[in-house]
Amino acid sequence: MALIDHTNEWPTGVTNRAATPDIPPGVSDPFGSDSTVSELVVEIKPRYHIAGTKGVFYAREPYSNVDAVHVTRFLGLGSVGNKEKQKFIHAISPIPSSTMSAAEISMKPPNTTLSPYTLTERKAEASDSAKRSSNSVSESQYWRYDVSQKRQKYGTADGNKLCFKFTSSGSCPRGEKCNFHHDMDAREQSQRGVCFDFLNKGKCERGPDCSFKHSLQNEVDSQSGKRRSGNAGTNRSKECWFCLSSPNIESHLIVSVGESFYCALAKGHLVPDHILIVPVEHFPNTLSLGPEFETEINRLQNCLRKYFKSQGKEVVFFEWVSKRSTHANLQAVPIPTSRAHVVQNIFDMAAEKLGFKFVASKSDAPGEGRKSLRTQFDSNRSFFYAELPECVTLSHVIEETEIFPAQFGREVLAGLLNMADKADWRNCTHSKEEETKMAEEFKIRFENFDPNK
C-alpha cells in the first residue's frame, strides 16, 4: 500500500460524472486523460493520489480499492498563480499505516464510492447487463467475477511477494497479469488461519495483537481427523476457531446451542442477523453427517426461516465445502423479500463470470434439497451449494484445477444487496463489546423461535 502517489496527468476515469456529478466545469475531459496512470494507480492503490495539469482544484469522494481494505482520496490541483484562483496548494496530514490499527485502515467514510476505474471498465458492458437482467439489479457489483483468465492455477509473478487477493480468497481478477505470487501452499495455510504478513514477510508487526496464527499449520485429514504430518499430539480442538471446546472460540458470538450444532453471529457479518450453523464437534462439512445430524439441521433451518419471515425477510443458506476444510459452517443470510425473486439470477450471473453453470433443482418442501445433495456429495471433491427461497437449490462440483473464491456466497449476496464494500468480512469487523451486544439482542428477538430453548 503506497501512502501518497503524485502524477502529472489525471488518470482516465477518476472524474466519472455518473459517480461524481459535482465535477468542476473547468475540467473539459470528464474522464481524465491518461489510461496508463489509471493502471498504475489501480496497481499500487495509494491512500492519496495528487495530480495536476487540468488547471483546476478537484477533491473527489474517497473510493474503495479492489483487493485492498483502505480507501483512496484523489486531489487535482490548479496551476500555481492561476487567474481563476483555483486552489493550487492543499494540506493533508497522513498517518503511516504502520501506526494504524486494522479498523482505522479499513474505515470508510459515508460518501465512499466504488473504484471509478472499475466503473469505467464496466461501462462497455452496461448494455449487455441490461439485456440479461430484467430485475433492475446492477451487475456492476460483480466486477470481482469478470475474469478473462478462467481457471488459472498460478499467476505470473515478477517478485517474491504473495498476492493478497489470491491468498485470502482463492482468486485474483488480474489472473496471469498479476505481479504477485499465486501460491497454493500459502493459500492453504491462510485457510488454516495463518497470518498473511507472516506468510508474506516471515513476521508480523502486530505481534500479540494479531488474531491470526504465526506458525505454519499442518493439514488435517478430513476423513480420519488425524494429522498427516507434524506433531501428532497436537489437539485439533485447541487450534480450531469453531470447536465448542476450543479455548480460541469466540463464545460471546454464540446465540443458541443444541445437541450437535450451535448457532453464532457471523464475525464481520454481511448484514445484522447473519448466522452460522456450526457442528459442535470437529466435522469438515454438514453434508457427510448422519441422518440424526440432518434432522437437527433441518429443525434449525426451519426455525430461522420462520424467524426471518417474521422480520419480513427471506433467507439464503450456503456452504463452501473444500477438500481442505477443517470445520464446517453453514451460513444463513437474510435478504429482503423484494429481492427473493432475483437471487437465483444473481447467483447464475456470478457463476457465468467464473465460467461454470449451477445445477439447479426445485423441491416440494424445505429440507428436500439437502437430501438430494447428500446423495450426490463426494467427500473427495470440493463443493458449493446454496439453498434459496421457494425451495430452490443450486450446487456446483468444483474441478481439481478450478480456482473458486472461498467467499463466493458472501460476495454474491453483497452484490445482490448493493453492499460490495462488505464482500470481505474484514471490512465489517466490530469490537468485542459491540459483538456481545448484538448477540444478546439477537437472542432476545430469536427467543420465541429458538428450538433449543
Coordinates of C-alpha atoms in Angstrom, one line a residue:
M1 CA 0.0 0.0 0.0
A2 CA 1.5 3.3 -1.1
L3 CA 0.8 6.3 1.2
I4 CA 0.9 9.1 -1.5
D5 CA 1.2 9.0 -5.2
H6 CA 1.8 12.1 -7.3
T7 CA 1.3 12.1 -11.1
N8 CA 1.4 14.9 -13.7
E9 CA -1.6 13.6 -15.7
W10 CA -5.0 12.9 -14.3
P11 CA -6.0 9.2 -14.7
T12 CA -8.7 8.1 -17.1
G13 CA -12.0 7.6 -15.2
V14 CA -11.3 9.4 -12.0
T15 CA -13.9 12.1 -12.7
N16 CA -16.7 9.8 -14.0
R17 CA -19.8 12.1 -13.9
A18 CA -22.1 9.2 -13.2
A19 CA -20.3 8.7 -9.8
T20 CA -19.4 12.3 -9.1
P21 CA -21.9 14.8 -10.6
D22 CA -20.2 17.7 -9.0
I23 CA -17.2 17.7 -11.3
P24 CA -16.0 21.3 -11.8
P25 CA -16.9 22.8 -15.1
G26 CA -13.2 23.7 -15.8
V27 CA -12.5 20.0 -16.4
S28 CA -13.1 19.7 -20.1
D29 CA -12.4 16.0 -20.2
P30 CA -14.6 14.4 -17.5
F31 CA -12.9 11.0 -17.9
G32 CA -9.3 12.2 -17.3
S33 CA -6.6 11.8 -19.9
D34 CA -4.1 9.1 -19.2
S35 CA -5.1 5.4 -19.0
T36 CA -1.5 4.4 -18.1
V37 CA -1.8 6.4 -14.9
S38 CA -5.1 4.7 -14.2
E39 CA -3.4 1.3 -14.5
L40 CA -0.6 2.5 -12.2
V41 CA -3.0 3.8 -9.5
V42 CA -5.1 0.6 -9.7
E43 CA -1.9 -1.4 -9.1
I44 CA -0.3 0.5 -6.3
K45 CA -3.5 1.6 -4.5
P46 CA -2.2 4.8 -2.8
R47 CA -4.1 6.3 0.1
Y48 CA -3.7 9.7 -1.5
H49 CA -3.3 10.5 -5.2
I50 CA -2.4 14.0 -6.2
A51 CA -2.3 15.2 -9.9
G52 CA -2.0 18.4 -11.8
T53 CA -2.3 19.6 -15.5
K54 CA -6.0 20.2 -15.5
G55 CA -5.6 23.7 -14.0
V56 CA -8.5 23.2 -11.5
F57 CA -8.8 22.1 -8.0
Y58 CA -10.9 19.0 -7.5
A59 CA -11.3 16.8 -4.4
R60 CA -13.0 13.6 -5.3
E61 CA -15.1 11.5 -2.9
P62 CA -12.9 8.7 -1.4
Y63 CA -13.2 5.4 -3.3
S64 CA -12.7 1.8 -2.3
N65 CA -10.0 -0.3 -3.9
V66 CA -10.1 -3.7 -5.4
D67 CA -8.1 -6.2 -3.3
A68 CA -7.4 -3.7 -0.5
V69 CA -9.4 -2.6 2.5
H70 CA -8.3 1.1 2.5
V71 CA -9.8 3.9 0.5
T72 CA -8.0 6.3 -1.9
R73 CA -8.5 10.1 -1.9
F74 CA -7.8 11.9 -5.2
L75 CA -6.9 15.6 -5.3
G76 CA -6.5 17.6 -8.5
L77 CA -4.6 20.9 -8.0
G78 CA -4.8 24.1 -10.0
S79 CA -1.9 25.8 -11.7
V80 CA 0.3 28.0 -9.5
G81 CA -0.9 31.6 -9.5
N82 CA -3.8 30.8 -11.9
K83 CA -6.2 33.7 -12.7
E84 CA -9.3 31.7 -11.8
K85 CA -7.9 31.4 -8.2
Q86 CA -8.3 27.7 -8.3
K87 CA -6.6 26.1 -5.3
F88 CA -3.1 25.1 -6.1
I89 CA -1.9 24.0 -2.7
H90 CA -3.6 21.7 -0.3
A91 CA -2.5 20.4 3.2
I92 CA -3.0 16.8 4.3
S93 CA -2.0 15.1 7.5
P94 CA -1.4 11.5 6.5
I95 CA -0.7 8.9 9.3
P96 CA 1.7 6.0 8.4
S97 CA -0.3 2.8 8.1
S98 CA 2.3 1.0 10.4
T99 CA 1.0 3.1 13.3
M100 CA -2.7 2.5 12.5
S101 CA -5.0 -0.3 13.6
A102 CA -6.7 -2.6 11.1
A103 CA -10.0 -0.9 11.9
E104 CA -8.6 2.5 11.3
I105 CA -7.1 1.5 8.0
S106 CA -10.3 -0.1 6.7
M107 CA -12.6 2.7 7.9
K108 CA -14.7 4.0 5.0
P109 CA -16.4 7.5 5.1
P110 CA -20.1 7.6 4.4
N111 CA -19.5 9.2 1.0
T112 CA -17.2 6.4 -0.2
T113 CA -17.9 5.2 -3.8
L114 CA -16.8 2.2 -5.8
S115 CA -13.5 2.5 -7.6
P116 CA -14.0 4.8 -10.6
Y117 CA -11.7 2.7 -12.7
T118 CA -13.9 -0.3 -12.1
L119 CA -16.9 1.7 -13.2
T120 CA -15.1 2.9 -16.4
E121 CA -14.0 -0.7 -17.3
R122 CA -17.6 -1.9 -17.0
K123 CA -19.2 0.9 -19.0
A124 CA -18.9 -1.1 -22.2
E125 CA -20.8 -4.0 -20.6
A126 CA -23.7 -2.0 -19.4
S127 CA -26.0 -2.5 -22.4
D128 CA -25.4 -6.3 -22.2
S129 CA -26.2 -6.3 -18.5
A130 CA -29.5 -4.5 -19.1
K131 CA -30.5 -7.1 -21.7
R132 CA -29.6 -10.0 -19.4
S133 CA -31.2 -8.7 -16.3
S134 CA -34.8 -7.6 -16.3
N135 CA -34.9 -7.2 -12.5
S136 CA -33.0 -3.8 -12.3
V137 CA -30.3 -5.2 -10.1
S138 CA -27.0 -3.6 -11.1
E139 CA -24.5 -6.1 -12.4
S140 CA -21.6 -3.6 -11.6
Q141 CA -21.4 -5.3 -8.2
Y142 CA -19.9 -8.4 -9.8
W143 CA -16.7 -7.0 -11.1
R144 CA -14.8 -9.5 -9.0
Y145 CA -16.0 -12.3 -11.2
D146 CA -15.3 -10.7 -14.6
V147 CA -12.1 -12.6 -15.1
S148 CA -10.8 -13.3 -18.6
Q149 CA -8.2 -15.9 -17.3
K150 CA -10.6 -18.5 -16.0
R151 CA -9.4 -21.5 -14.0
Q152 CA -5.8 -20.4 -13.9
K153 CA -4.0 -22.1 -11.1
Y154 CA -0.9 -19.9 -10.9
G155 CA -0.3 -16.3 -11.9
T156 CA 2.9 -14.8 -13.4
A157 CA 4.9 -13.2 -10.6
D158 CA 7.7 -10.8 -11.1
G159 CA 8.7 -10.7 -7.4
N160 CA 8.6 -12.8 -4.3
K161 CA 5.6 -11.2 -2.7
L162 CA 2.3 -13.0 -2.3
C163 CA -0.9 -11.8 -3.9
F164 CA -3.2 -11.0 -1.0
K165 CA -6.4 -11.5 -3.0
F166 CA -5.5 -15.0 -4.2
T167 CA -4.1 -16.0 -0.8
S168 CA -7.2 -14.9 1.1
S169 CA -10.0 -15.7 -1.3
G170 CA -8.6 -18.2 -3.9
S171 CA -9.0 -15.9 -6.9
C172 CA -7.4 -12.8 -8.4
P173 CA -9.1 -10.7 -11.0
R174 CA -5.8 -9.9 -12.6
G175 CA -5.1 -13.5 -13.5
E176 CA -1.8 -14.0 -15.3
K177 CA -1.3 -10.3 -15.3
C178 CA -0.8 -10.2 -11.6
N179 CA 2.7 -9.1 -10.4
F180 CA 2.5 -11.2 -7.2
H181 CA 2.7 -14.9 -6.5
H182 CA -0.4 -17.1 -6.6
D183 CA 0.9 -19.7 -4.2
M184 CA -1.4 -22.6 -3.4
D185 CA 0.6 -23.7 -0.3
A186 CA 0.2 -20.2 1.1
R187 CA -3.5 -20.2 0.2
E188 CA -3.9 -23.4 2.2
Q189 CA -2.0 -22.0 5.2
S190 CA -4.3 -18.9 5.0
Q191 CA -7.3 -21.2 5.1
R192 CA -6.0 -22.7 8.3
G193 CA -5.8 -19.2 9.9
V194 CA -2.2 -18.3 9.4
C195 CA -1.4 -14.5 9.3
F196 CA -0.8 -13.1 5.7
D197 CA 2.0 -10.9 6.9
F198 CA 3.7 -13.9 8.5
L199 CA 3.4 -15.9 5.2
N200 CA 4.5 -12.9 3.1
K201 CA 7.3 -11.5 5.2
G202 CA 8.1 -14.2 7.7
K203 CA 7.0 -11.8 10.5
C204 CA 4.0 -9.8 11.7
E205 CA 4.4 -6.3 13.1
R206 CA 1.2 -6.6 15.0
G207 CA 2.7 -9.2 17.3
P208 CA 0.4 -10.4 20.1
D209 CA -2.4 -8.0 18.9
C210 CA -2.8 -10.1 15.7
S211 CA -5.7 -12.6 15.8
F212 CA -4.1 -14.9 13.3
K213 CA -1.5 -17.7 13.7
H214 CA 2.2 -17.0 13.4
S215 CA 3.3 -20.6 12.6
L216 CA 2.7 -22.9 9.7
Q217 CA -0.2 -25.3 10.3
N218 CA -0.2 -29.0 9.4
E219 CA -3.1 -30.3 7.4
V220 CA -6.0 -32.2 9.0
D221 CA -7.2 -35.3 7.2
S222 CA -11.0 -34.7 6.7
Q223 CA -11.7 -38.4 6.7
S224 CA -9.9 -39.6 9.8
G225 CA -9.4 -36.4 11.7
K226 CA -5.7 -37.2 12.1
R227 CA -2.9 -35.0 11.1
R228 CA -0.9 -36.1 8.1
S229 CA 2.3 -34.7 9.3
G230 CA 3.8 -32.8 12.2
N231 CA 3.2 -33.2 15.9
A232 CA 0.5 -35.9 16.2
G233 CA -0.1 -35.0 19.8
T234 CA -1.5 -31.6 18.9
N235 CA -5.1 -31.3 19.9
R236 CA -7.1 -30.0 16.9
S237 CA -9.9 -28.7 19.0
K238 CA -7.5 -26.4 20.8
E239 CA -6.4 -24.9 17.4
C240 CA -9.8 -24.7 15.7
W241 CA -11.8 -21.4 16.0
F242 CA -15.1 -23.2 15.7
C243 CA -14.8 -26.3 18.0
L244 CA -17.1 -25.6 21.0
S245 CA -14.4 -27.0 23.3
S246 CA -11.6 -24.8 21.9
P247 CA -10.1 -22.0 24.0
N248 CA -9.9 -19.9 20.8
I249 CA -13.7 -19.9 20.2
E250 CA -15.3 -16.5 20.4
S251 CA -18.1 -17.7 22.7
H252 CA -19.6 -14.2 23.0
L253 CA -21.0 -14.6 19.4
I254 CA -22.9 -17.8 20.2
V255 CA -26.7 -17.3 20.3
S256 CA -28.0 -20.9 20.6
V257 CA -26.6 -24.3 21.5
G258 CA -28.2 -27.6 20.6
E259 CA -27.1 -31.3 20.9
S260 CA -24.9 -31.4 17.8
F261 CA -24.9 -27.9 16.4
Y262 CA -24.7 -24.3 17.7
C263 CA -25.7 -21.0 16.1
A264 CA -23.5 -17.9 16.2
L265 CA -23.5 -14.5 14.8
A266 CA -21.0 -14.3 11.9
K267 CA -17.9 -12.3 12.7
G268 CA -17.8 -9.4 10.4
H269 CA -21.4 -10.1 9.4
L270 CA -22.7 -9.1 6.0
V271 CA -26.0 -7.9 7.5
P272 CA -27.4 -8.0 11.0
D273 CA -28.7 -11.5 11.9
H274 CA -26.1 -13.1 9.6
I275 CA -25.9 -16.5 11.3
L276 CA -23.6 -19.5 11.2
I277 CA -24.8 -23.0 11.9
V278 CA -21.8 -24.9 13.2
P279 CA -21.2 -28.5 14.3
V280 CA -20.2 -28.8 18.0
E281 CA -17.7 -31.5 17.0
H282 CA -14.9 -31.1 14.5
F283 CA -16.5 -32.1 11.2
P284 CA -15.4 -30.7 7.8
N285 CA -18.8 -30.3 6.3
T286 CA -22.5 -30.8 7.0
L287 CA -23.4 -33.0 4.1
S288 CA -21.5 -36.1 5.1
L289 CA -23.0 -36.3 8.6
G290 CA -25.6 -39.0 9.5
P291 CA -29.4 -38.7 9.4
E292 CA -29.6 -37.7 13.1
F293 CA -27.5 -34.7 12.4
E294 CA -29.6 -33.8 9.4
T295 CA -32.7 -33.8 11.5
E296 CA -31.3 -31.2 13.8
I297 CA -30.0 -29.0 10.9
N298 CA -33.5 -29.1 9.3
R299 CA -35.0 -28.0 12.5
L300 CA -32.6 -25.1 12.9
Q301 CA -33.1 -24.0 9.3
N302 CA -36.9 -24.1 9.6
C303 CA -36.8 -22.1 12.8
L304 CA -34.5 -19.5 11.2
R305 CA -36.9 -19.3 8.2
K306 CA -39.8 -18.6 10.5
Y307 CA -37.8 -16.0 12.4
F308 CA -36.7 -14.1 9.3
K309 CA -40.3 -14.4 7.9
S310 CA -41.5 -12.6 11.0
Q311 CA -39.0 -9.9 10.2
G312 CA -40.4 -9.5 6.6
K313 CA -37.4 -11.3 5.1
E314 CA -36.3 -14.5 3.3
V315 CA -33.1 -16.4 4.0
V316 CA -30.3 -17.9 1.8
F317 CA -28.3 -20.8 3.2
F318 CA -24.9 -21.6 1.6
E319 CA -21.9 -23.7 2.4
W320 CA -18.5 -23.9 0.7
V321 CA -17.1 -27.4 1.2
S322 CA -13.4 -27.6 0.4
K323 CA -11.4 -30.8 0.5
R324 CA -9.2 -29.0 2.9
S325 CA -11.9 -27.7 5.1
T326 CA -11.3 -28.3 8.8
H327 CA -14.6 -27.3 10.5
A328 CA -17.9 -26.9 8.8
N329 CA -20.1 -23.8 8.9
L330 CA -23.4 -23.4 7.1
Q331 CA -24.2 -19.7 6.6
A332 CA -27.6 -18.1 6.8
V333 CA -28.0 -14.6 5.4
P334 CA -31.4 -12.8 5.4
I335 CA -32.4 -10.8 2.3
P336 CA -35.4 -8.5 1.7
T337 CA -38.5 -10.3 0.4
S338 CA -38.5 -7.9 -2.5
R339 CA -35.1 -9.4 -3.7
A340 CA -36.0 -13.0 -3.3
H341 CA -37.3 -13.5 -6.8
V342 CA -34.0 -12.3 -8.3
V343 CA -31.4 -14.1 -6.1
Q344 CA -31.2 -17.2 -8.4
N345 CA -30.4 -14.9 -11.4
I346 CA -27.7 -13.2 -9.4
F347 CA -26.0 -16.4 -8.5
D348 CA -26.2 -17.6 -12.1
M349 CA -24.6 -14.4 -13.4
A350 CA -21.8 -14.7 -10.9
A351 CA -21.3 -18.3 -11.9
E352 CA -21.2 -17.4 -15.6
K353 CA -18.4 -14.8 -14.8
L354 CA -16.4 -17.6 -13.3
G355 CA -17.1 -19.9 -16.3
F356 CA -19.4 -22.5 -14.8
K357 CA -23.2 -23.2 -14.5
F358 CA -25.0 -24.2 -11.4
V359 CA -27.1 -27.4 -11.2
A360 CA -30.5 -26.1 -10.1
S361 CA -33.3 -28.2 -8.6
K362 CA -36.6 -27.3 -7.0
S363 CA -38.2 -29.4 -4.3
D364 CA -41.6 -29.6 -2.8
A365 CA -40.6 -28.8 0.8
P366 CA -37.6 -27.2 2.7
G367 CA -35.0 -29.8 3.5
E368 CA -35.7 -32.0 0.5
G369 CA -33.0 -30.2 -1.5
R370 CA -30.4 -31.2 1.1
K371 CA -31.4 -34.9 0.9
S372 CA -30.7 -34.8 -2.8
L373 CA -27.4 -33.0 -2.2
R374 CA -26.3 -35.7 0.3
T375 CA -26.8 -38.4 -2.3
Q376 CA -24.6 -36.5 -4.8
F377 CA -21.9 -35.4 -2.4
D378 CA -18.4 -36.8 -2.9
S379 CA -16.1 -36.1 0.0
N380 CA -13.1 -36.3 -2.3
R381 CA -14.2 -33.2 -4.2
S382 CA -14.8 -29.6 -3.3
F383 CA -18.4 -28.5 -3.5
F384 CA -20.5 -25.3 -3.2
Y385 CA -24.3 -25.2 -2.7
A386 CA -26.9 -22.6 -1.8
E387 CA -30.5 -23.1 -0.6
L388 CA -32.6 -20.3 -1.9
P389 CA -36.2 -19.2 -1.1
E390 CA -39.1 -21.2 -2.7
C391 CA -37.1 -24.5 -2.1
V392 CA -34.6 -23.9 -4.9
T393 CA -31.2 -25.5 -4.5
L394 CA -28.1 -24.5 -6.5
S395 CA -25.0 -26.7 -6.5
H396 CA -21.6 -26.9 -8.2
V397 CA -18.8 -29.5 -8.0
I398 CA -15.5 -27.7 -8.1
E399 CA -12.9 -29.1 -10.5
E400 CA -9.5 -30.0 -9.3
T401 CA -7.8 -27.2 -11.2
E402 CA -10.6 -24.7 -10.7
I403 CA -10.0 -21.6 -8.7
F404 CA -13.1 -21.0 -6.6
P405 CA -13.4 -18.0 -4.2
A406 CA -13.8 -19.1 -0.7
Q407 CA -16.1 -16.1 0.0
F408 CA -18.2 -16.7 -3.2
G409 CA -21.6 -16.9 -1.4
R410 CA -21.0 -13.8 0.6
E411 CA -19.7 -11.9 -2.4
V412 CA -22.7 -12.7 -4.5
L413 CA -25.1 -11.7 -1.7
A414 CA -23.1 -8.5 -1.1
G415 CA -23.8 -7.7 -4.8
L416 CA -27.4 -8.5 -4.5
L417 CA -27.8 -6.2 -1.6
N418 CA -25.6 -3.4 -3.2
M419 CA -23.0 -3.8 -0.4
A420 CA -19.9 -4.5 -2.5
D421 CA -17.7 -2.9 0.2
K422 CA -18.8 -5.6 2.7
A423 CA -17.9 -8.5 0.5
D424 CA -14.8 -9.0 2.6
W425 CA -15.7 -9.7 6.2
R426 CA -12.5 -7.9 7.4
N427 CA -14.2 -4.7 6.3
C428 CA -17.0 -5.3 8.7
T429 CA -15.4 -6.1 12.0
H430 CA -16.6 -4.8 15.3
S431 CA -15.3 -4.6 18.8
K432 CA -15.9 -7.4 21.2
E433 CA -18.3 -5.2 23.2
E434 CA -20.3 -4.4 20.1
E435 CA -20.4 -8.0 19.1
T436 CA -21.6 -9.1 22.5
K437 CA -24.3 -6.5 22.5
M438 CA -25.5 -7.6 19.0
A439 CA -25.5 -11.3 20.0
E440 CA -27.6 -10.5 23.2
E441 CA -30.1 -8.5 21.1
F442 CA -30.4 -11.3 18.6
K443 CA -31.1 -13.9 21.4
I444 CA -33.9 -11.7 22.6
R445 CA -35.5 -11.4 19.2
F446 CA -35.0 -15.1 18.4
E447 CA -36.1 -16.4 21.8
N448 CA -39.6 -17.4 20.6
F449 CA -38.2 -19.3 17.6
D450 CA -35.2 -20.9 19.2
P451 CA -35.6 -24.8 19.1
N452 CA -33.0 -25.1 21.8
K453 CA -35.0 -23.2 24.4

